[in-house]
Amino acid sequence: MTATPNRPVLAGVDASAPSFEAVRWAAREASRRGTALRLLHACVFDDPTPRDHDELLLEHVYRWLRRAAEIAREWAPGLQVETAVRLGLAVDVLLAEAADAEMVVLGSHGLGGLRGALIGSVALRVAAEAPCPVVVVPGHQPIRTGPVVAGVDRSESSEHALRFAFEAADAARAPVLVVHARHGGDGVAEQLELEARVASWIGKYPDLEVVTKVVADRVPARALRDAAPDARLIVVGTRGRGPVAGGVLGSTGNALLAHAACPVAVVH
């Protein structure tokens, strides 16, 4: 599979450990998709700050970006890596750059994250509002070799999640596990409905191993996490777009971003 021409994978960079984990993941994904990796840092300067302080901050920023580029090339030799510094708040800068990106990849926390917070506000806001898929990578990531897990319900956004999941699995030559969490009802009927919904995607990707699974669980996020403990990626859709992250992602998306042990992709 190849990415849309000239649409890079975009990774947000600061000096935090989760940020560099995100760079590693993004580098591998950009290489698999045959596109460039764009490393981006957002800066905010306060006018009263002395100029020499600004210059010192920029030196640190460019050092972080150089280190991030080195990490990317170590994990994906031959990858085209671009770096950029933009003035502005991180959320605003990332959302603006996301308009021309294949996807945005972020660490679960940055340097500004609150101690004890389950996920950083930047990651949550960008996942909620970006026009392209957003992947949030937790810190201390081992290399995972399990399936790409797609969470499916009856919403239209699930179809976009399926597309992304099959594309990601095809790029990685990984199996796909499609999961639907049911709240009572006829499990057999829902299994047949799920298989029918996924059939067209299996036809488009006949070489992929695909398993469909209906799980009796009133908490979809838990069902997705438990379906494959070795999952390399969990993919979910959203309720739409808007300014309030909790209302856009819903409880499932928020819970996965906060608690999943593997990267989570949010697809609009």
XYZ file of C-alpha atoms in Angstrom:
268
model
C 0.000 0.000 0.000
C 1.217 3.507 -0.754
C 0.223 6.745 0.898
C -1.350 9.716 -0.825
C 1.484 11.445 -2.765
C 3.199 14.298 -0.894
C 1.236 13.719 2.314
C 3.771 12.908 5.030
C 3.292 11.198 8.347
C 3.465 14.040 10.888
C 4.978 13.506 14.347
C 4.952 16.074 17.153
C 8.327 16.362 18.899
C 9.532 17.677 22.258
C 12.115 16.283 24.685
C 9.759 13.847 26.450
C 10.165 10.069 26.323
C 6.659 9.472 24.886
C 7.485 11.934 22.099
C 10.494 9.885 21.006
C 8.424 6.688 21.219
C 5.969 8.356 18.851
C 8.836 9.203 16.474
C 9.915 5.551 16.367
C 6.382 4.400 15.608
C 5.857 7.139 13.019
C 9.150 6.340 11.278
C 8.233 2.690 10.837
C 4.756 3.603 9.605
C 6.023 6.207 7.137
C 8.509 3.680 5.772
C 5.822 1.021 5.363
C 3.568 3.499 3.577
C 6.310 4.810 1.310
C 5.986 8.434 2.375
C 8.102 11.025 4.207
C 8.174 11.672 7.950
C 7.733 15.272 9.089
C 8.950 16.114 12.595
C 7.312 19.209 14.052
C 7.861 21.297 17.172
C 5.690 24.228 18.239
C 7.225 27.168 20.151
C 5.642 30.022 22.051
C 7.794 33.088 22.834
C 6.737 35.691 25.348
C 7.607 39.226 24.198
C 9.123 40.349 27.521
C 11.511 37.370 27.495
C 15.101 38.423 26.727
C 16.202 37.589 23.209
C 19.148 35.491 24.365
C 16.692 33.277 26.260
C 14.721 32.752 23.026
C 17.892 31.788 21.204
C 18.799 29.314 23.943
C 15.345 27.751 23.717
C 15.685 27.427 19.947
C 19.042 25.698 20.384
C 17.329 23.117 22.579
C 14.486 22.736 20.083
C 16.807 22.087 17.162
C 18.773 19.618 19.267
C 15.565 17.726 20.047
C 14.640 17.673 16.378
C 18.094 16.457 15.338
C 17.886 13.665 17.896
C 14.389 12.764 16.731
C 15.595 12.632 13.108
C 18.482 10.360 14.138
C 16.056 8.034 15.915
C 13.758 7.967 12.884
C 16.598 7.036 10.519
C 17.862 4.374 12.941
C 14.439 2.713 12.912
C 13.763 3.251 9.213
C 17.002 3.537 7.205
C 16.574 5.457 3.969
C 13.462 7.257 5.200
C 12.990 10.842 4.020
C 12.842 12.938 7.203
C 11.848 16.602 7.336
C 12.018 18.864 10.405
C 10.129 22.076 11.117
C 9.668 24.603 13.920
C 6.481 26.669 14.027
C 5.481 29.517 16.323
C 2.227 28.956 18.177
C 0.442 26.741 20.654
C 1.060 23.042 20.061
C -2.601 22.192 19.476
C -3.113 25.010 16.977
C 0.087 24.236 15.075
C -0.559 20.497 14.898
C -4.158 20.950 13.751
C -3.067 23.364 11.013
C -0.307 21.019 9.792
C -2.634 18.000 9.981
C -4.619 19.339 7.027
C -1.799 18.202 4.719
C -0.745 15.051 6.586
C -1.390 11.365 6.016
C -1.741 10.997 9.772
C -0.560 12.646 12.987
C 1.441 10.635 15.528
C 1.819 11.903 19.103
C 3.166 10.675 22.403
C 0.593 10.222 25.133
C 2.263 12.979 27.181
C 4.569 15.882 26.450
C 6.713 18.054 28.666
C 3.671 20.067 29.679
C 1.666 17.057 30.855
C 0.204 17.092 34.364
C 1.615 14.592 36.835
C -0.844 11.737 37.256
C -2.836 12.641 34.144
C -3.744 9.612 32.052
C -3.229 11.391 28.733
C -1.928 14.811 27.806
C -4.318 17.572 26.791
C -2.525 18.145 23.469
C -2.938 14.509 22.401
C -6.582 14.487 23.450
C -7.444 17.739 21.657
C -5.632 16.820 18.449
C -7.203 13.335 18.415
C -10.606 14.948 18.779
C -10.280 17.689 16.182
C -7.708 16.733 13.510
C -9.026 16.220 9.955
C -6.804 13.153 9.470
C -6.253 10.001 11.547
C -4.368 10.540 14.806
C -2.261 7.847 16.464
C -1.382 8.244 20.145
C 1.599 6.190 21.317
C 2.135 5.401 25.013
C 5.626 5.551 26.479
C 8.016 2.597 26.836
C 6.669 0.724 23.839
C 7.982 -2.775 23.053
C 7.845 -3.922 19.450
C 4.429 -5.558 19.152
C 3.740 -8.315 16.643
C 0.034 -8.978 17.273
C -2.951 -8.015 15.136
C -4.396 -4.653 14.214
C -7.624 -4.490 16.231
C -10.570 -2.543 14.783
C -13.471 -1.563 17.009
C -16.791 -1.629 15.155
C -20.321 -0.570 16.033
C -23.221 0.405 13.775
C -22.049 3.993 13.232
C -20.780 5.366 9.934
C -17.438 6.215 11.557
C -16.759 2.496 11.995
C -16.418 2.148 8.234
C -13.594 4.696 8.260
C -11.976 2.823 11.139
C -12.150 -0.418 9.146
C -10.522 1.233 6.148
C -7.639 2.542 8.256
C -7.221 -0.780 10.081
C -7.026 -2.805 6.871
C -4.615 -0.313 5.300
C -2.385 -0.392 8.385
C -2.465 -4.187 8.539
C -1.671 -4.450 4.837
C 1.297 -2.098 5.216
C 2.627 -4.104 8.169
C 1.623 -7.520 6.784
C -0.238 -8.116 10.030
C -3.522 -9.913 10.794
C -6.728 -7.995 11.483
C -9.066 -8.619 14.405
C -12.451 -6.900 14.074
C -14.288 -6.616 17.389
C -17.860 -5.615 18.206
C -18.933 -5.285 21.843
C -22.604 -6.146 22.316
C -24.980 -5.153 25.116
C -27.201 -8.209 25.288
C -29.140 -9.230 22.191
C -28.585 -12.215 19.921
C -24.859 -12.908 19.746
C -25.213 -15.246 16.750
C -27.164 -12.683 14.736
C -24.682 -9.946 15.573
C -21.782 -12.203 14.576
C -23.398 -12.809 11.187
C -24.037 -9.076 10.788
C -20.407 -8.307 11.620
C -19.104 -10.883 9.154
C -21.309 -9.429 6.424
C -20.057 -5.926 7.168
C -16.412 -6.972 6.973
C -16.802 -9.168 3.884
C -16.150 -6.360 1.386
C -12.884 -5.457 3.141
C -11.764 -9.068 3.120
C -12.431 -9.057 -0.618
C -10.213 -5.995 -1.070
C -7.394 -7.521 0.995
C -7.580 -11.261 0.259
C -4.045 -11.936 1.504
C -4.696 -10.684 5.031
C -5.681 -12.990 7.881
C -8.954 -11.600 9.260
C -10.899 -12.687 12.344
C -14.242 -11.215 13.447
C -15.359 -11.419 17.052
C -18.501 -10.346 18.915
C -17.841 -9.883 22.635
C -20.495 -9.628 25.346
C -19.204 -6.606 27.248
C -20.948 -3.388 28.212
C -17.602 -1.550 28.154
C -16.348 -1.469 24.527
C -12.914 -0.086 25.471
C -12.336 -3.027 27.781
C -13.506 -5.460 25.125
C -11.025 -4.016 22.640
C -8.124 -4.047 25.108
C -8.830 -7.620 26.187
C -9.448 -8.990 22.677
C -5.735 -9.120 21.857
C -3.265 -8.305 24.661
C -0.429 -8.297 22.079
C -2.227 -5.948 19.645
C 0.120 -3.695 17.691
C -2.586 -1.074 17.125
C -6.202 -0.444 18.117
C -8.323 1.553 15.671
C -11.589 3.299 16.512
C -13.849 5.834 14.841
C -15.333 8.971 16.381
C -18.736 10.556 16.734
C -17.771 13.435 14.453
C -15.917 16.694 14.963
C -16.238 19.503 17.447
C -14.503 21.546 20.113
C -15.140 19.323 23.140
C -12.870 16.291 23.108
C -14.987 14.125 25.400
C -18.091 14.706 23.305
C -16.326 13.931 20.049
C -14.393 10.829 20.978
C -16.939 9.417 23.383
C -16.171 7.242 26.366
C -14.627 4.444 24.293
C -12.087 6.659 22.543
C -11.190 8.519 25.717
C -10.774 5.307 27.724
C -8.576 3.704 25.072
C -6.331 6.741 24.761
C -5.934 6.791 28.532
C -5.450 3.098 29.258
C -4.431 1.084 26.164
C -0.974 -0.479 26.339
C -0.501 -0.179 22.567
C -0.848 2.725 20.101
C -4.430 3.837 19.441
C -5.602 5.328 16.146
C -8.591 7.664 16.132
C -10.146 7.949 12.675
C -12.677 10.614 11.728
